[in-house]
Structure formats: C-alpha cells, structure tokens
XYZ file of N, CA and C in Angstrom:
426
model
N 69.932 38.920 197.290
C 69.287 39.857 196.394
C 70.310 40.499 195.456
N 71.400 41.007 195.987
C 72.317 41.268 194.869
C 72.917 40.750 194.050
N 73.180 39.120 194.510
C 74.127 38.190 193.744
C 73.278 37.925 192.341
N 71.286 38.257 192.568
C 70.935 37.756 191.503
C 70.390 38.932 190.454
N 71.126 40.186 190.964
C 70.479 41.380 190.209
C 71.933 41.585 189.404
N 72.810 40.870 190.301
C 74.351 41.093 189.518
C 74.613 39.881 188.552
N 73.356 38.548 188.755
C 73.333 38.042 187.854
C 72.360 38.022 186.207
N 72.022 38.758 186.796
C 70.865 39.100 185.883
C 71.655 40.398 185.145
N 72.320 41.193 185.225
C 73.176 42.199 184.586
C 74.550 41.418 183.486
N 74.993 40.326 184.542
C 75.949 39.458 183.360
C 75.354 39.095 182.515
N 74.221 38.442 182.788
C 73.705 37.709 181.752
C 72.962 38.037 180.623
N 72.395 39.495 181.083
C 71.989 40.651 180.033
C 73.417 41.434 179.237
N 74.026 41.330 179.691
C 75.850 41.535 178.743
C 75.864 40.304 177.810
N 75.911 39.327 178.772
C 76.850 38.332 177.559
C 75.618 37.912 176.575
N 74.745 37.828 176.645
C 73.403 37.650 175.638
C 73.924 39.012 174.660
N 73.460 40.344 175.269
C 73.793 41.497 174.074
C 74.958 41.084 173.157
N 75.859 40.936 174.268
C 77.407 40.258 173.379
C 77.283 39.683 171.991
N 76.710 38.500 173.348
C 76.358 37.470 171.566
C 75.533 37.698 170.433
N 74.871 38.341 170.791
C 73.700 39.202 169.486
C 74.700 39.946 168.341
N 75.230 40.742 169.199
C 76.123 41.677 168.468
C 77.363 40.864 167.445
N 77.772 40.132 168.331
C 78.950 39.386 166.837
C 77.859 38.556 166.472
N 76.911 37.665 166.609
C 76.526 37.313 165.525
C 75.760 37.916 164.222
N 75.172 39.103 164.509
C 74.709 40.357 163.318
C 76.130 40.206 162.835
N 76.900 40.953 163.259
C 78.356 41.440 162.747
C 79.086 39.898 161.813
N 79.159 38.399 162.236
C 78.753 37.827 161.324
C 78.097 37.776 159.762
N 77.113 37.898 160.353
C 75.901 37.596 159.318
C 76.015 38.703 158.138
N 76.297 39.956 158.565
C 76.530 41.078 157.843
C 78.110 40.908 156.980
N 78.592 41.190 157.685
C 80.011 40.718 157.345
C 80.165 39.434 156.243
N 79.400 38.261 156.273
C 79.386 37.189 155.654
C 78.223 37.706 153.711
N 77.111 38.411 154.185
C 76.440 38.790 152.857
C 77.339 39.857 152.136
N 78.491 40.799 152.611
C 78.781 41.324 151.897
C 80.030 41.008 151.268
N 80.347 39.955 151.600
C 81.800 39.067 150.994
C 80.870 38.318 149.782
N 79.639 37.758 150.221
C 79.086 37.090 148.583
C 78.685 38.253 147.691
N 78.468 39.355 148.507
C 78.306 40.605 146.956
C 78.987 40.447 146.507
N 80.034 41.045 146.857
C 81.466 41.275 146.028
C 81.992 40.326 145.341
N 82.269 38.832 145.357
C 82.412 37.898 144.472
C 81.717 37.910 143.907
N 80.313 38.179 143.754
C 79.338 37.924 142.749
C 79.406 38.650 142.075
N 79.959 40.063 142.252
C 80.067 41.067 141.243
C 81.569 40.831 140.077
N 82.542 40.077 140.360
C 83.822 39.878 139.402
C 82.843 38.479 138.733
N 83.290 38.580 137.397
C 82.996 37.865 136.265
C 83.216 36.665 135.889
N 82.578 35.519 135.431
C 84.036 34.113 135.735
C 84.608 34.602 133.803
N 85.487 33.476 133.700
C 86.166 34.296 132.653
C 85.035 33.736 131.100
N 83.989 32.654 131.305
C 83.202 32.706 130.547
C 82.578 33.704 130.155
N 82.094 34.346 131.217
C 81.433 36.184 131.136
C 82.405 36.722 130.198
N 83.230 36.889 130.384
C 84.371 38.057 130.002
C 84.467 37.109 128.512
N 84.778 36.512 128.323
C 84.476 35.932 126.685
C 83.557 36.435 125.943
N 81.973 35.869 126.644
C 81.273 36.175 125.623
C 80.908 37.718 125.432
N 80.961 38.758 126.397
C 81.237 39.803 126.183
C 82.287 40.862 126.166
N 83.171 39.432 125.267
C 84.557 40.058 124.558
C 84.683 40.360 123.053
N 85.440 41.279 122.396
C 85.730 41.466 121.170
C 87.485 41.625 120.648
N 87.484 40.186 119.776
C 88.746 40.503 119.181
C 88.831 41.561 118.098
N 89.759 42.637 118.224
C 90.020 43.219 116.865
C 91.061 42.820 116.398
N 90.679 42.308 115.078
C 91.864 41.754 114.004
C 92.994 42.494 113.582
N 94.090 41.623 113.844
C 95.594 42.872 113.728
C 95.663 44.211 112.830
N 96.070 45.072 113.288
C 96.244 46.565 112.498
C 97.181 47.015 112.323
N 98.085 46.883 111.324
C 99.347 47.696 110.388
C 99.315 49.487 110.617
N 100.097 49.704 110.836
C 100.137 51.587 110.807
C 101.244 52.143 111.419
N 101.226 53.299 110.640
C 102.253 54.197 110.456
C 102.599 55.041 112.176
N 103.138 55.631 112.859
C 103.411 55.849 113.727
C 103.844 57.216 113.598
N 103.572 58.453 114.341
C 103.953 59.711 114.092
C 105.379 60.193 114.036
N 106.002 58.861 114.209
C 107.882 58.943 113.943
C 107.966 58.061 112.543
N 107.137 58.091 111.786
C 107.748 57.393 110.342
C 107.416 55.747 110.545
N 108.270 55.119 112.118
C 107.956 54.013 112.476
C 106.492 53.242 112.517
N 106.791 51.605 112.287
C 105.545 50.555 111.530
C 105.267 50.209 113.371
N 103.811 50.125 113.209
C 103.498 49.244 114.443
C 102.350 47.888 114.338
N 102.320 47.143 114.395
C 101.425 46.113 114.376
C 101.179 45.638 115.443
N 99.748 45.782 115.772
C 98.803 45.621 117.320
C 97.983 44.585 116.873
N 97.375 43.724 117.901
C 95.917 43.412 117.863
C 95.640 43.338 119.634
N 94.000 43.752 119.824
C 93.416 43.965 120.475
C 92.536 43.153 120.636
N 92.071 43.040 122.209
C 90.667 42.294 122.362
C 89.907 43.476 123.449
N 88.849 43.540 122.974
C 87.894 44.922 124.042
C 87.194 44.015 124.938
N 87.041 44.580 126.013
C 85.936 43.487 127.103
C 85.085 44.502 127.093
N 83.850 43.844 126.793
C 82.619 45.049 127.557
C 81.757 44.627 129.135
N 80.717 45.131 129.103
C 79.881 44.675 130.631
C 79.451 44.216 130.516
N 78.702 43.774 129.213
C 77.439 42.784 128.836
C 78.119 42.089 127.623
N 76.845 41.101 127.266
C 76.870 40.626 125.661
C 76.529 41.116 124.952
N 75.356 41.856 124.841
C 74.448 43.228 124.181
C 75.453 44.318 123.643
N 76.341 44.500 124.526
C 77.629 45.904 124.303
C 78.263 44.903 123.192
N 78.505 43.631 123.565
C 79.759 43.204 122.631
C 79.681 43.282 121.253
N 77.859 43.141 120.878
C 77.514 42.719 119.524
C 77.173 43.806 119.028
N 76.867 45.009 120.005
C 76.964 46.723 119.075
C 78.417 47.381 118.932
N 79.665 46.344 119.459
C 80.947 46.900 119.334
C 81.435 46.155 118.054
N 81.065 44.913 117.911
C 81.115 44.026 116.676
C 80.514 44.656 115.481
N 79.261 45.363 115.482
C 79.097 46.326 114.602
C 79.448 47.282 114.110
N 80.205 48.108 115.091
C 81.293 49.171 115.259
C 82.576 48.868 114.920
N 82.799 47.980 114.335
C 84.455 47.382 114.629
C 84.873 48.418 113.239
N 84.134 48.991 112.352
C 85.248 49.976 111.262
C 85.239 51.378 111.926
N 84.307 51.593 112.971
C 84.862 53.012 113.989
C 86.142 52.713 114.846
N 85.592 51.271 115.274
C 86.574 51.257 116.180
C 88.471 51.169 115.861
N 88.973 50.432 114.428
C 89.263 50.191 113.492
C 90.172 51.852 113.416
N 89.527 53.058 112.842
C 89.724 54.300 113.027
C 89.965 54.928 114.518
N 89.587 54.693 114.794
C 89.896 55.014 116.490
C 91.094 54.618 117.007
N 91.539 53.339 116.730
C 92.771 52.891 117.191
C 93.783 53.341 115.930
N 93.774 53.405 114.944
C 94.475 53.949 114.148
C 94.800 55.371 113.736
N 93.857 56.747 114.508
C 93.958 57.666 114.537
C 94.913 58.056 115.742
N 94.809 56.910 116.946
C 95.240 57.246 117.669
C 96.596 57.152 117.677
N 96.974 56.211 117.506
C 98.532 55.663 116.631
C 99.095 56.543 116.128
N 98.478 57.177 115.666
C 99.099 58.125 114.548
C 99.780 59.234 114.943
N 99.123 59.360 116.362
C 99.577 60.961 116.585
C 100.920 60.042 118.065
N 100.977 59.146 117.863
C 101.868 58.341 119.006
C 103.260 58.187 118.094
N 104.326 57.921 119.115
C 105.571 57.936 118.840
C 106.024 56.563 119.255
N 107.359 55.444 118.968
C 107.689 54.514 119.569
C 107.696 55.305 120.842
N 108.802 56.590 121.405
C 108.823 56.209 122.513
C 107.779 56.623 123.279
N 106.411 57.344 122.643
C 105.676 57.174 123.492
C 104.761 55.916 123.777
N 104.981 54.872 123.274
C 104.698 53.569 123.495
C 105.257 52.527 124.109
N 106.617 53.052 124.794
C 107.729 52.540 125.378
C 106.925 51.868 126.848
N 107.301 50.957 127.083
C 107.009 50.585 128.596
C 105.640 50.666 128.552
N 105.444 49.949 130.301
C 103.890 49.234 130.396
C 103.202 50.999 130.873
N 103.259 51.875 130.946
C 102.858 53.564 130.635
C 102.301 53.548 129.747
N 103.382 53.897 128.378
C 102.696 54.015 127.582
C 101.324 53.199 126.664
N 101.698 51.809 126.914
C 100.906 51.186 126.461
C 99.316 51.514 127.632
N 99.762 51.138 128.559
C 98.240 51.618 129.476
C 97.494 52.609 129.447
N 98.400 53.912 128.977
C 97.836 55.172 128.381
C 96.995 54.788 126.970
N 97.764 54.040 126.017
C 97.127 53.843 124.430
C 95.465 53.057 125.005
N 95.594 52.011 126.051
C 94.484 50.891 126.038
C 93.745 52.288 126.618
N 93.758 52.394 127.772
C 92.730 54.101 128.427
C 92.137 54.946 127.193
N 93.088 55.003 126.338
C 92.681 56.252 125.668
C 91.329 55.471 124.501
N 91.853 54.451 123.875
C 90.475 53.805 123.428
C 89.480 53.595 123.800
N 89.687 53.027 125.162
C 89.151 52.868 125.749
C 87.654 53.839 125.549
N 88.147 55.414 126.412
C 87.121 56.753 126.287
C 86.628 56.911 125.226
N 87.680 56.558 124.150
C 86.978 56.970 122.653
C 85.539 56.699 122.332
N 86.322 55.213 122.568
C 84.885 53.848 122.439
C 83.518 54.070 123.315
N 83.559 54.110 124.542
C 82.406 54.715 125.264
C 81.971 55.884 124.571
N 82.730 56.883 124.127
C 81.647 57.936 123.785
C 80.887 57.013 122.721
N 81.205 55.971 122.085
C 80.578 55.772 120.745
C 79.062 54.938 121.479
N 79.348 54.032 122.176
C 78.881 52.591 122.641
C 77.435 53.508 123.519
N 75.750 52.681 122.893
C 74.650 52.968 123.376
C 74.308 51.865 124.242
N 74.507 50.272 123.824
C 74.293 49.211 124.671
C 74.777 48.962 125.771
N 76.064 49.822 126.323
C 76.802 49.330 127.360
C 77.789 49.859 127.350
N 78.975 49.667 127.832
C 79.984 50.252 128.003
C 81.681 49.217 127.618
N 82.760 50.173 127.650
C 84.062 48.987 127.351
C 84.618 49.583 128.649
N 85.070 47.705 129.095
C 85.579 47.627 130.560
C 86.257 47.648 130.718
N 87.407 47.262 129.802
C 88.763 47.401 129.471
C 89.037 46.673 128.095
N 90.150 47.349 127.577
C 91.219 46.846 126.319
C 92.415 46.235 126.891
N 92.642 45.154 126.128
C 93.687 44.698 126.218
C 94.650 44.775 125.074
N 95.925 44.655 124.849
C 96.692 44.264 124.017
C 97.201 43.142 124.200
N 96.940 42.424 122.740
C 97.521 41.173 122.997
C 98.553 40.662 121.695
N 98.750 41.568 120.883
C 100.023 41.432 120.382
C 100.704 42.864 119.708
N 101.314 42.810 119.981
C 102.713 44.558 119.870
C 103.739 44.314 118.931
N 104.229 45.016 118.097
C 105.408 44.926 117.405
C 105.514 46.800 116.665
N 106.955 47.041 116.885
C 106.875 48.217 116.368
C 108.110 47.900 115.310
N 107.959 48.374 114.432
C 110.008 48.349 112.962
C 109.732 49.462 112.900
C-alpha cells in the first residue's frame, strides 16, 4: 500500500515537472519570435529611409562644415511626409550647426549629440510617424 501511494506521488512530480518546462519552453520560445519580428530587415529601413542631400554651412567658430544625412523613420508613410519636409528639415540641421563649434563636433559625442538633437527637432515637426534615428554619412569640417 505504500510503495504505490509513494508511487503515485513520484509520478504526480515528475508529470507536474514536465508540464512546467514544457510551458516554460513554449513561452520562452514565442517571445524570442516577438522580438526578432520587431527589428527591421534592412529593406524596411530603406524604404522608410530619407537621404538629405549634402549641406554647406558656416559653423559658430567662422569654420565650413559639409554633412550629408540619411533619416530612418518607423514607417513608409513618415518617410514621404519627411520628403515633403525636407526644406524644414534642411533649416533644422542648419540652424543647428550654427550655434555648434568644430570642437563641439569633435569625436563620436559630439556628433551623437548633433544626430539626437535633429533628431527631437524633427519629431516635433513629423504627424505620420516618427524619426528613428539619423545617421551621418558624410562629415568634413575647413
């Protein structure tokens, strides 16, 4: 009588057992495909990308800087109301410049500060969506 009440107790363990890692599985396994599903392949990020065409300007030390930029937004919808925007945006990056120094453009700081700061600008402007990040993709300061 005991050997089978003490078997009947293992066997109600190792069953729970197995229930339990396999949920913990199963759970564990759907939230690893969220999360990949949520990063972009880089087709995404293209078509709701925007090049801005290189920009000449003066620098609040006298000094020349020549940038060009590409904006990523969240959607395609954002990209083609930022494409419309491109003479705000245009001013935005060139106002901002302005009040910047070489050395406050020195090192990967300053530049990450300049992309951030457009960055905010731009969202306040943007109704379709939002900008996910700026990049710089070409720099030169004389």
């Amino acid at each position: 009588m005991k050997n089978n009440k003490l078997l009947t107790v293992m066997l109600i363990i190792l069953v729970t057992i197995t229930l339990i890692g396999v949920v913990l599985f199963v759970l564990l396994t759907q939230f690893n495909k969220q999360s990949s599903a949520l990063e972009p392949s880089i087709d995404e990020i293209l078509e709701s990308s925007v090049d801005v065409p290189e920009i000449t300007t003066n620098l609040a030390d006298g000094k020349f800087i020549r940038i060009q930029l590409t904006i990523q937004t969240d959607n395609p919808k954002a990209a083609k109301e930022l494409q419309k925007r491109d003479f705000q945006t245009n001013n935005i990056i060139i106002e901002e410049l302005s009040e910047l120094t070489e050395e406050n453009l020195k090192g990967k700081d300053g530049k990450t500060l300049l992309e951030s700061t457009i960055k905010t600008r731009l969202n306040e402007l943007m109704q379709e969506g939002e900008v996910v990040q700026v990049y710089i993709t070409s720099f030169m300061i004389q």
